[in-house]
XYZ file of C-alpha atoms in Angstrom:
333
model
C 280.363 167.690 -54.541
C 282.704 170.329 -53.165
C 283.249 170.279 -49.421
C 283.444 174.080 -49.441
C 280.185 175.964 -49.761
C 279.734 179.742 -49.707
C 278.944 180.976 -46.207
C 278.301 184.523 -44.972
C 277.112 187.722 -46.570
C 278.105 191.124 -45.167
C 274.503 191.968 -44.266
C 274.349 188.845 -42.067
C 277.374 189.659 -39.902
C 276.629 189.017 -36.239
C 278.318 188.560 -32.891
C 277.679 184.815 -32.965
C 275.861 183.827 -29.783
C 276.325 187.318 -28.305
C 273.229 189.552 -28.309
C 273.546 192.370 -30.851
C 273.604 195.114 -28.210
C 276.333 193.333 -26.204
C 278.935 192.873 -28.965
C 280.826 196.094 -28.193
C 280.961 195.329 -24.436
C 282.206 191.811 -25.116
C 284.880 193.158 -27.439
C 286.128 195.506 -24.699
C 286.197 192.659 -22.138
C 288.083 190.423 -24.571
C 290.652 193.108 -25.325
C 291.287 193.912 -21.654
C 291.779 190.202 -20.879
C 294.230 189.412 -23.680
C 296.203 192.655 -23.536
C 299.016 190.957 -21.605
C 298.897 187.327 -22.783
C 302.107 186.120 -21.129
C 300.829 187.446 -17.780
C 297.372 185.881 -17.810
C 297.111 184.463 -14.308
C 293.535 183.206 -14.480
C 294.204 180.357 -16.921
C 290.809 178.846 -16.111
C 289.183 181.942 -17.677
C 290.980 181.524 -21.020
C 288.425 179.087 -22.567
C 285.537 181.511 -21.904
C 287.418 184.363 -23.567
C 288.415 182.146 -26.516
C 284.685 181.408 -26.851
C 283.993 185.172 -26.808
C 286.696 185.723 -29.443
C 285.092 183.211 -31.817
C 281.654 184.712 -31.272
C 283.154 188.045 -32.328
C 285.204 186.868 -35.330
C 283.495 183.787 -36.818
C 281.191 185.646 -39.213
C 283.977 187.991 -40.334
C 286.340 185.051 -40.919
C 283.735 183.183 -42.965
C 282.819 186.278 -44.941
C 286.368 187.332 -45.791
C 288.407 184.116 -45.560
C 286.162 181.085 -46.092
C 285.288 178.107 -43.916
C 288.838 176.934 -43.140
C 290.219 179.226 -40.435
C 293.894 178.487 -41.034
C 296.879 179.154 -43.274
C 298.515 176.872 -45.820
C 301.694 176.980 -47.901
C 301.144 178.873 -51.126
C 301.323 176.543 -54.156
C 302.305 178.039 -57.555
C 299.436 177.878 -60.037
C 296.892 176.870 -57.367
C 294.211 179.043 -55.797
C 294.187 179.668 -52.028
C 291.198 177.355 -51.812
C 293.010 174.496 -53.596
C 296.177 175.025 -51.521
C 294.083 174.967 -48.345
C 292.391 171.733 -49.373
C 295.746 170.086 -50.202
C 297.062 171.133 -46.766
C 294.023 169.555 -45.069
C 294.166 166.353 -47.122
C 297.838 165.930 -46.271
C 296.907 165.958 -42.569
C 294.583 162.975 -42.894
C 296.853 161.128 -45.366
C 299.552 161.130 -42.667
C 297.158 159.522 -40.179
C 296.866 156.344 -42.329
C 293.158 155.948 -41.623
C 290.716 153.877 -43.672
C 287.201 154.730 -44.882
C 284.876 154.236 -41.927
C 287.574 155.029 -39.333
C 286.550 157.439 -36.576
C 288.853 160.438 -36.186
C 288.861 163.532 -33.984
C 289.166 167.157 -35.118
C 290.254 168.985 -31.947
C 289.203 172.612 -32.373
C 287.165 172.254 -35.558
C 285.811 175.796 -36.047
C 282.985 175.863 -38.605
C 284.304 172.622 -40.086
C 286.014 173.537 -43.373
C 288.905 171.095 -42.775
C 286.552 168.424 -41.410
C 284.504 168.403 -44.617
C 287.570 168.323 -46.883
C 289.068 165.492 -44.802
C 285.851 163.434 -44.670
C 285.260 163.838 -48.427
C 288.886 162.897 -49.197
C 289.328 159.959 -46.813
C 285.852 158.536 -46.245
C 286.575 158.632 -42.506
C 283.970 159.636 -39.942
C 285.125 162.909 -38.386
C 283.973 164.132 -34.974
C 284.836 167.788 -34.389
C 284.858 169.603 -31.074
C 284.699 173.383 -30.641
C 284.086 175.435 -27.536
C 281.864 177.839 -29.464
C 278.175 176.963 -29.750
C 277.657 179.326 -32.683
C 280.388 177.499 -34.636
C 278.667 174.160 -33.899
C 275.480 175.461 -35.551
C 277.392 176.878 -38.520
C 279.353 173.619 -38.960
C 276.203 171.477 -38.807
C 274.514 173.686 -41.393
C 277.538 173.528 -43.723
C 277.855 169.740 -43.246
C 274.257 169.272 -44.318
C 274.572 171.637 -47.312
C 277.682 169.783 -48.476
C 275.935 166.413 -48.127
C 278.541 165.309 -45.589
C 276.439 165.217 -42.417
C 276.574 161.398 -42.415
C 280.386 161.508 -42.118
C 280.778 164.661 -39.997
C 279.596 165.249 -36.443
C 280.219 168.312 -34.277
C 280.213 168.528 -30.489
C 280.213 171.684 -28.360
C 282.849 171.280 -25.676
C 286.240 172.211 -24.284
C 289.143 170.216 -25.724
C 290.829 170.442 -22.310
C 288.055 168.220 -20.890
C 286.513 166.245 -23.748
C 283.210 164.364 -23.376
C 284.629 161.205 -25.003
C 285.585 157.848 -23.486
C 289.197 156.641 -23.371
C 290.496 154.910 -26.536
C 287.612 156.125 -28.750
C 289.315 157.389 -31.922
C 291.345 155.742 -34.707
C 293.288 158.976 -35.204
C 293.189 162.695 -34.381
C 294.328 166.026 -35.750
C 294.245 169.705 -34.852
C 294.863 172.493 -37.328
C 296.101 175.737 -35.745
C 293.812 175.174 -32.738
C 295.804 173.951 -29.734
C 297.581 177.343 -29.582
C 294.485 178.510 -27.648
C 295.203 176.128 -24.745
C 296.766 177.767 -21.664
C 298.786 174.556 -21.138
C 299.686 172.465 -24.196
C 300.244 169.450 -21.938
C 296.591 169.524 -20.912
C 295.171 169.397 -24.444
C 297.773 166.876 -25.708
C 297.027 164.705 -22.668
C 293.292 164.758 -23.439
C 293.863 163.919 -27.103
C 296.178 161.065 -26.059
C 293.513 159.743 -23.671
C 290.718 159.541 -26.267
C 292.889 157.925 -28.986
C 293.232 154.179 -29.474
C 296.664 152.629 -28.831
C 298.706 152.551 -32.035
C 296.825 155.456 -33.641
C 298.367 158.694 -34.936
C 297.852 162.354 -34.023
C 298.858 165.276 -36.243
C 298.961 168.932 -35.230
C 299.793 172.143 -37.077
C 301.078 174.445 -34.323
C 301.549 178.220 -34.032
C 305.055 178.765 -32.613
C 307.992 181.129 -32.458
C 310.932 179.813 -34.519
C 314.673 179.542 -33.921
C 315.027 183.115 -35.297
C 312.946 184.637 -32.492
C 314.924 186.668 -29.934
C 313.179 187.546 -26.671
C 315.632 190.421 -26.144
C 314.733 192.067 -29.487
C 311.998 194.670 -28.785
C 310.651 194.478 -32.349
C 310.330 190.675 -32.131
C 308.461 191.021 -28.833
C 306.042 193.598 -30.276
C 305.259 191.374 -33.291
C 304.624 188.256 -31.193
C 302.491 190.172 -28.673
C 300.451 191.594 -31.554
C 299.827 188.063 -32.887
C 298.839 186.834 -29.414
C 296.454 189.694 -28.631
C 294.618 189.572 -31.933
C 294.131 185.784 -31.891
C 293.076 184.982 -28.296
C 296.379 183.275 -27.492
C 297.407 182.942 -23.839
C 301.062 182.978 -24.985
C 302.859 181.613 -28.037
C 305.130 178.636 -27.440
C 308.589 178.035 -28.864
C 309.033 175.384 -31.560
C 311.434 173.663 -29.121
C 308.656 172.925 -26.619
C 306.220 171.001 -28.830
C 307.915 167.593 -29.065
C 308.894 167.701 -25.376
C 305.261 168.188 -24.353
C 304.086 165.417 -26.701
C 306.617 162.987 -25.187
C 305.688 164.008 -21.638
C 302.072 162.936 -22.110
C 303.167 159.581 -23.596
C 303.325 160.118 -27.371
C 306.111 158.840 -29.600
C 307.158 161.604 -32.023
C 307.150 160.216 -35.571
C 307.890 163.389 -37.536
C 308.379 167.113 -36.929
C 308.651 169.744 -39.656
C 307.989 173.455 -40.234
C 305.816 173.432 -43.346
C 306.337 177.183 -43.799
C 310.040 176.773 -44.655
C 311.299 176.698 -48.265
C 310.614 175.211 -50.737
C 307.118 176.257 -49.557
C 306.093 179.665 -50.833
C 305.190 182.304 -48.209
C 301.893 181.653 -46.424
C 301.466 185.358 -45.554
C 301.131 186.602 -49.157
C 297.419 185.916 -48.815
C 297.263 188.514 -46.023
C 299.152 191.138 -48.048
C 296.977 190.582 -51.100
C 293.902 191.052 -48.916
C 294.631 194.678 -47.984
C 292.494 196.261 -50.726
C 289.669 193.877 -49.943
C 290.036 194.807 -46.267
C 289.529 198.523 -46.875
C 286.551 197.827 -49.134
C 285.069 195.521 -46.501
C 285.842 197.956 -43.673
C 283.848 200.722 -45.370
C 280.977 198.260 -45.851
C 281.080 197.123 -42.187
C 281.189 200.748 -41.014
C 278.124 201.611 -43.112
C 276.245 198.486 -41.952
C 277.016 199.295 -38.292
C 275.919 202.925 -38.804
C 272.651 201.708 -40.345
C 272.140 199.338 -37.401
C 272.314 196.213 -39.620
C 275.647 194.975 -38.205
C 276.128 195.106 -34.407
C 278.026 198.009 -32.858
C 281.473 196.644 -32.155
C 281.784 194.829 -35.498
C 283.858 197.742 -36.789
C 286.238 197.406 -33.816
C 286.562 193.649 -34.351
C 287.202 194.070 -38.084
C 289.862 196.694 -37.374
C 291.519 194.436 -34.764
C 291.759 191.635 -37.338
C 293.373 193.948 -39.885
C 295.996 195.098 -37.354
C 296.577 191.450 -36.411
C 297.055 190.525 -40.087
C 299.882 193.066 -40.220
C 301.588 191.488 -37.190
C 301.193 188.025 -38.743
C 302.724 189.293 -41.994
C 305.670 190.790 -40.102
C 306.073 187.531 -38.175
C 306.187 185.608 -41.454
C 308.519 187.996 -43.284
C 311.007 188.116 -40.397
C 310.842 184.324 -40.035
C 310.278 184.533 -36.251
C 306.788 182.973 -36.391
C 305.172 180.033 -38.159
C 301.550 178.847 -38.048
C 302.512 175.507 -39.592
C 304.910 173.701 -37.296
C 303.789 170.140 -37.969
C 304.155 167.341 -35.449
C 303.055 163.754 -36.072
C 302.781 161.529 -33.004
C 301.803 157.943 -32.216
C 300.094 156.631 -29.110
C 302.106 153.499 -28.273
C 300.398 150.100 -28.497
C 301.185 149.542 -24.850
C 300.945 152.506 -22.528
């Protein structure tokens, strides 16, 4: 049975847990908060606004992108779906877990990767997401895919996880920890809940060695990526291993999976432009008819603008969403 099942229809687009008449207001609050990501002083407010972001975008992501809210290297001759699944399976293969092992998905979204990983490895996967609406979507998809025995989803903040120390046989996060105001905080929590000797893998969103902070165009591109993705500030690739070591991890491997010989990950965004305009007309009509909430048009437009910034980040080589780091929690710590 495939781990990926069809999700949303356009007529079912919603604001997640946000009441229909509040979607537009929430969008305006979100946008005002993340307009200056590097200058967000109230770091404690970031999780609430990330939650708002995923209420606003989850249905649109599922409708237009599928159930795995991340990128993957393009593989010649393979569909986006197959390339995505291969990318997810590689994550769990690197963790060396056995069937029946208990692993953590930190920032699981609606659970596309979790289902692919559970089906592939036979491991029990516990996902955590801050967004209650995503928990419900993930549970529904798990059941439909016949994987609810292997997959569990918890609503919570990965900066303060409701799990005991030394609980998991492994952990991973796929393009999720970029939402943390302080990477050290989320890595420290993941370290705490892992068993000694187990492995943690993360695919990180970072600026690369080509990024220049004194290049105005580079700054505009990175700010556009941050604003449209609820990021309190993108980190440099140089910082990731340092943070991992600071919390106690041993770094086993570090690699930018977006670099050649991988094919460009952003081609999927460029190929989606025609579909975007078709979908945007549909969303506009649905909002006008009162079927989709007011504000859905704004959110859809924001995501299209953001896709352009992501494409520019990929083409210029100053940004990657696939900086992979594999870490081990030492046997004695």
